[in-house]
Amino acid sequence: VRLVGSEMCIRDSKIYFYNEKTGEYIGERVAQRNPRGTVGGADEFLMPRYATKICPPVAGTHETAVFDGTGWRLEPDYRGCVYWDKITRERREIAALGSEPESTWTDMEPLDAAAVWSGNGWEVPLEELRRRKIDEIRACADAAADQLKRSYSQAEFETWARQEAGARALRADMDDAGPDAEFVRSMAVVRGVPVAVMVEKILAAVARAVVPGAKIVGMQQRLEDLALAAASADELAEIVWLEIDF
């Protein structure tokens, strides 16, 4: 509260209104002369309720002039201002005249739920950013793997390991009678090609899939290594997934 008695003045031609509950200044107008005449030869002005002839001081930023019955004082006025607690991130809105923001509040909104106050602003801890970057890398790897899978039907993909095992078994011994070899023989019969041809087709498809699969895994591991070694948020931001040609 700032007292302003030395700044008070009286202007007979104006009156100043204040709120009946809070005393805060709400406006002014030219006073109305008393229609009954003058007093001692001087004009007399009507004085409504909740008004004074004492002119209020000029309020600064976040200040409001308040009349206390005898004079004006300047009160802090942060009503409607929103702040956030630097420790809890809790939103605080000032509703009362005279209330001021606490030293542990800031008018900077934390835009990230994991942000903590660093002294100059909100920052997401490096370890949280690192975790997010690794999650992002793995999501990109999963997306690339899904794209690779779209080159094959679900049935092909689900029997991939069995096809490869059977083809390798038959390449080593065309008389192999194991379940995986029998699976490949059945495929050859339905497809209408010799078993030896079916074996080579399967192994050729395996070879084609190995390279893009290796690229995906290699890219994921390289980027995760970079994320683990990053010493700043800027270094983490520079780590991006590169498109892989299949």
Short mmCIF file of C-alpha atoms in Angstrom, two decimals:
data_model
loop_
_atom_site.label_atom_id
_atom_site.label_comp_id
_atom_site.label_asym_id
_atom_site.label_seq_id
_atom_site.Cartn_x
_atom_site.Cartn_y
_atom_site.Cartn_z
CA VAL A 1 0.00 0.00 0.00
CA ARG A 2 1.36 3.44 -0.93
CA LEU A 3 -0.03 6.45 0.95
CA VAL A 4 -0.43 9.55 -1.15
CA GLY A 5 -1.55 12.26 1.23
CA SER A 6 0.99 14.69 -0.17
CA GLU A 7 -0.54 14.23 -3.64
CA MET A 8 -4.09 15.08 -2.60
CA CYS A 9 -5.87 18.11 -4.02
CA ILE A 10 -9.38 19.50 -4.02
CA ARG A 11 -11.11 20.78 -7.13
CA ASP A 12 -14.52 22.23 -6.36
CA SER A 13 -15.80 21.60 -9.87
CA LYS A 14 -15.23 17.82 -9.89
CA ILE A 15 -16.22 14.88 -7.75
CA TYR A 16 -14.65 11.43 -7.71
CA PHE A 17 -16.57 8.19 -7.24
CA TYR A 18 -15.43 5.06 -5.46
CA ASN A 19 -16.85 1.57 -5.09
CA GLU A 20 -19.07 1.28 -2.02
CA LYS A 21 -17.50 -2.07 -1.03
CA THR A 22 -13.86 -1.85 -2.04
CA GLY A 23 -13.36 1.92 -2.05
CA GLU A 24 -11.60 1.72 -5.41
CA TYR A 25 -11.77 4.66 -7.76
CA ILE A 26 -14.36 4.14 -10.50
CA GLY A 27 -14.69 7.51 -12.23
CA GLU A 28 -15.29 11.23 -12.05
CA ARG A 29 -17.64 13.91 -13.31
CA VAL A 30 -18.24 17.60 -13.06
CA ALA A 31 -20.16 18.30 -9.90
CA GLN A 32 -23.72 19.56 -10.13
CA ARG A 33 -24.44 22.90 -8.54
CA ASN A 34 -26.98 22.98 -5.75
CA PRO A 35 -30.18 24.33 -7.31
CA ARG A 36 -31.00 26.03 -4.00
CA GLY A 37 -28.30 28.59 -4.60
CA THR A 38 -24.97 29.49 -3.02
CA VAL A 39 -23.46 29.40 0.42
CA GLY A 40 -21.73 32.56 1.56
CA GLY A 41 -21.68 33.83 -2.00
CA ALA A 42 -19.89 30.76 -3.35
CA ASP A 43 -21.37 27.99 -5.44
CA GLU A 44 -22.37 24.89 -3.53
CA PHE A 45 -22.00 21.51 -5.24
CA LEU A 46 -24.10 18.41 -4.64
CA MET A 47 -22.21 15.50 -3.14
CA PRO A 48 -23.65 12.02 -3.96
CA ARG A 49 -22.97 8.97 -1.84
CA TYR A 50 -19.65 7.20 -2.40
CA ALA A 51 -18.04 10.30 -3.85
CA THR A 52 -15.44 12.81 -2.69
CA LYS A 53 -14.04 16.15 -3.77
CA ILE A 54 -10.51 14.87 -3.12
CA CYS A 55 -8.93 13.97 -6.42
CA PRO A 56 -7.27 10.53 -6.54
CA PRO A 57 -3.60 10.01 -7.32
CA VAL A 58 -2.48 8.66 -10.67
CA ALA A 59 -2.19 4.88 -10.35
CA GLY A 60 0.77 3.09 -11.86
CA THR A 61 0.90 -0.33 -13.44
CA HIS A 62 -0.93 -2.88 -11.29
CA GLU A 63 -2.14 -0.17 -8.90
CA THR A 64 -5.59 1.16 -8.04
CA ALA A 65 -6.52 4.23 -6.02
CA VAL A 66 -8.67 3.33 -3.00
CA PHE A 67 -10.61 5.80 -0.84
CA ASP A 68 -10.61 4.99 2.87
CA GLY A 69 -13.06 7.63 4.05
CA THR A 70 -10.53 10.40 4.59
CA GLY A 71 -8.16 10.14 1.65
CA TRP A 72 -6.81 8.00 -1.16
CA ARG A 73 -4.12 5.34 -1.05
CA LEU A 74 -2.65 3.22 -3.81
CA GLU A 75 -3.28 -0.51 -3.50
CA PRO A 76 -1.63 -3.30 -5.54
CA ASP A 77 -4.07 -4.48 -8.20
CA TYR A 78 -3.21 -7.74 -9.94
CA ARG A 79 -6.79 -8.92 -10.33
CA GLY A 80 -7.22 -11.18 -13.32
CA CYS A 81 -3.49 -11.79 -13.63
CA VAL A 82 -2.51 -15.45 -13.98
CA TYR A 83 0.67 -16.99 -12.61
CA TRP A 84 2.15 -20.45 -12.18
CA ASP A 85 3.89 -21.80 -9.12
CA LYS A 86 7.55 -22.45 -9.95
CA ILE A 87 7.61 -25.53 -7.71
CA THR A 88 4.24 -27.18 -8.29
CA ARG A 89 3.39 -25.69 -11.72
CA GLU A 90 -0.04 -24.94 -10.23
CA ARG A 91 -2.02 -22.19 -11.96
CA ARG A 92 -2.78 -19.16 -9.75
CA GLU A 93 -5.16 -16.35 -10.60
CA ILE A 94 -5.35 -13.28 -8.39
CA ALA A 95 -8.92 -12.26 -7.65
CA ALA A 96 -8.63 -9.84 -4.71
CA LEU A 97 -7.63 -6.19 -4.73
CA GLY A 98 -4.49 -5.72 -2.65
CA SER A 99 -3.12 -9.20 -3.31
CA GLU A 100 0.28 -9.49 -4.98
CA PRO A 101 2.00 -12.41 -6.74
CA GLU A 102 4.30 -14.41 -4.52
CA SER A 103 8.02 -14.64 -5.16
CA THR A 104 7.65 -18.32 -6.10
CA TRP A 105 5.23 -17.49 -8.94
CA THR A 106 5.92 -16.63 -12.55
CA ASP A 107 3.72 -15.32 -15.35
CA MET A 108 5.39 -17.76 -17.75
CA GLU A 109 3.14 -20.75 -18.39
CA PRO A 110 4.78 -24.21 -18.30
CA LEU A 111 3.78 -25.64 -21.67
CA ASP A 112 5.18 -29.09 -20.93
CA ALA A 113 3.92 -31.25 -18.06
CA ALA A 114 7.49 -32.39 -17.33
CA ALA A 115 9.00 -28.90 -17.30
CA VAL A 116 10.75 -27.62 -14.16
CA TRP A 117 11.73 -24.07 -13.28
CA SER A 118 15.37 -23.44 -14.12
CA GLY A 119 15.74 -19.95 -12.67
CA ASN A 120 15.11 -18.12 -15.93
CA GLY A 121 12.27 -20.16 -17.38
CA TRP A 122 10.72 -23.59 -17.72
CA GLU A 123 12.90 -26.41 -19.02
CA VAL A 124 12.29 -30.09 -19.63
CA PRO A 125 15.08 -32.09 -17.92
CA LEU A 126 17.66 -33.55 -20.26
CA GLU A 127 16.96 -37.12 -19.16
CA GLU A 128 13.28 -36.71 -20.01
CA LEU A 129 14.19 -35.33 -23.43
CA ARG A 130 16.57 -38.25 -23.91
CA ARG A 131 13.83 -40.75 -23.06
CA ARG A 132 11.46 -39.07 -25.50
CA LYS A 133 14.07 -39.08 -28.26
CA ILE A 134 14.71 -42.80 -27.83
CA ASP A 135 10.95 -43.44 -27.90
CA GLU A 136 10.77 -41.39 -31.10
CA ILE A 137 13.62 -43.39 -32.67
CA ARG A 138 11.97 -46.69 -31.83
CA ALA A 139 8.64 -45.48 -33.19
CA CYS A 140 10.36 -44.58 -36.46
CA ALA A 141 12.00 -48.02 -36.55
CA ASP A 142 8.63 -49.68 -35.98
CA ALA A 143 7.09 -47.60 -38.75
CA ALA A 144 9.87 -48.57 -41.14
CA ALA A 145 9.44 -52.24 -40.22
CA ASP A 146 5.69 -51.95 -40.82
CA GLN A 147 6.39 -50.48 -44.24
CA LEU A 148 8.68 -53.41 -45.01
CA LYS A 149 6.00 -55.85 -43.86
CA ARG A 150 3.53 -54.32 -46.30
CA SER A 151 5.56 -55.88 -49.11
CA TYR A 152 4.22 -59.25 -47.96
CA SER A 153 0.88 -60.67 -46.88
CA GLN A 154 0.22 -61.39 -43.23
CA ALA A 155 0.33 -65.12 -43.93
CA GLU A 156 3.71 -64.78 -45.62
CA PHE A 157 5.07 -62.71 -42.78
CA GLU A 158 3.79 -65.02 -40.05
CA THR A 159 5.34 -68.11 -41.75
CA TRP A 160 8.54 -66.35 -42.74
CA ALA A 161 10.76 -68.10 -40.19
CA ARG A 162 9.24 -71.48 -41.03
CA GLN A 163 9.72 -70.98 -44.76
CA GLU A 164 13.36 -70.02 -44.29
CA ALA A 165 14.05 -72.97 -41.97
CA GLY A 166 12.41 -75.41 -44.38
CA ALA A 167 14.19 -74.01 -47.42
CA ARG A 168 17.57 -74.23 -45.74
CA ALA A 169 16.86 -77.74 -44.56
CA LEU A 170 15.90 -78.85 -48.07
CA ARG A 171 18.87 -77.15 -49.67
CA ALA A 172 21.08 -79.18 -47.33
CA ASP A 173 19.09 -82.38 -47.87
CA MET A 174 16.23 -82.66 -50.37
CA ASP A 175 15.02 -85.76 -48.53
CA ASP A 176 14.59 -83.90 -45.23
CA ALA A 177 11.26 -84.94 -43.71
CA GLY A 178 11.04 -82.36 -40.92
CA PRO A 179 7.86 -80.30 -40.46
CA ASP A 180 9.45 -77.14 -41.91
CA ALA A 181 10.66 -79.01 -45.00
CA GLU A 182 7.20 -80.53 -45.45
CA PHE A 183 5.71 -77.06 -45.21
CA VAL A 184 7.88 -75.88 -48.11
CA ARG A 185 7.00 -79.01 -50.14
CA SER A 186 3.31 -78.20 -49.66
CA MET A 187 3.90 -74.63 -50.83
CA ALA A 188 5.66 -75.94 -53.96
CA VAL A 189 2.81 -78.28 -54.77
CA VAL A 190 0.15 -75.57 -54.43
CA ARG A 191 2.24 -73.07 -56.39
CA GLY A 192 2.92 -75.64 -59.10
CA VAL A 193 6.72 -75.45 -59.09
CA PRO A 194 9.41 -78.00 -58.28
CA VAL A 195 10.53 -78.12 -54.66
CA ALA A 196 14.06 -77.08 -55.64
CA VAL A 197 12.67 -73.98 -57.36
CA MET A 198 10.52 -73.18 -54.34
CA VAL A 199 13.57 -73.45 -52.09
CA GLU A 200 15.54 -70.95 -54.18
CA LYS A 201 12.62 -68.52 -54.38
CA ILE A 202 12.25 -68.54 -50.60
CA LEU A 203 15.97 -68.05 -49.97
CA ALA A 204 16.13 -65.27 -52.56
CA ALA A 205 13.24 -63.49 -50.82
CA VAL A 206 15.03 -63.92 -47.48
CA ALA A 207 18.15 -62.33 -48.95
CA ARG A 208 16.16 -59.37 -50.28
CA ALA A 209 14.57 -58.78 -46.88
CA VAL A 210 17.79 -59.09 -44.90
CA VAL A 211 19.34 -55.86 -46.21
CA PRO A 212 16.45 -53.46 -45.44
CA GLY A 213 15.86 -55.17 -42.10
CA ALA A 214 19.53 -54.73 -41.24
CA LYS A 215 19.33 -51.07 -42.27
CA ILE A 216 16.40 -50.48 -39.95
CA VAL A 217 18.08 -52.12 -36.97
CA GLY A 218 21.41 -50.44 -37.71
CA MET A 219 19.81 -47.01 -38.02
CA GLN A 220 17.89 -47.50 -34.78
CA GLN A 221 20.97 -48.55 -32.83
CA ARG A 222 23.14 -45.76 -34.25
CA LEU A 223 20.62 -43.07 -33.37
CA GLU A 224 20.03 -44.51 -29.90
CA ASP A 225 23.79 -44.39 -29.30
CA LEU A 226 23.79 -40.72 -30.31
CA ALA A 227 20.84 -40.01 -28.01
CA LEU A 228 22.56 -41.65 -25.06
CA ALA A 229 25.72 -39.62 -25.70
CA ALA A 230 23.96 -36.27 -26.22
CA ALA A 231 24.95 -33.63 -23.67
CA SER A 232 22.27 -31.03 -24.43
CA ALA A 233 18.74 -30.54 -25.69
CA ASP A 234 20.14 -29.04 -28.91
CA GLU A 235 22.19 -32.17 -29.59
CA LEU A 236 19.13 -34.34 -29.05
CA ALA A 237 17.09 -32.15 -31.42
CA GLU A 238 19.64 -32.73 -34.18
CA ILE A 239 19.09 -36.50 -34.06
CA VAL A 240 16.58 -37.40 -36.78
CA TRP A 241 15.51 -40.61 -38.47
CA LEU A 242 16.60 -40.89 -42.11
CA GLU A 243 14.36 -42.49 -44.69
CA ILE A 244 15.45 -45.98 -45.76
CA ASP A 245 15.04 -47.21 -49.31
CA PHE A 246 13.76 -50.78 -49.46
#
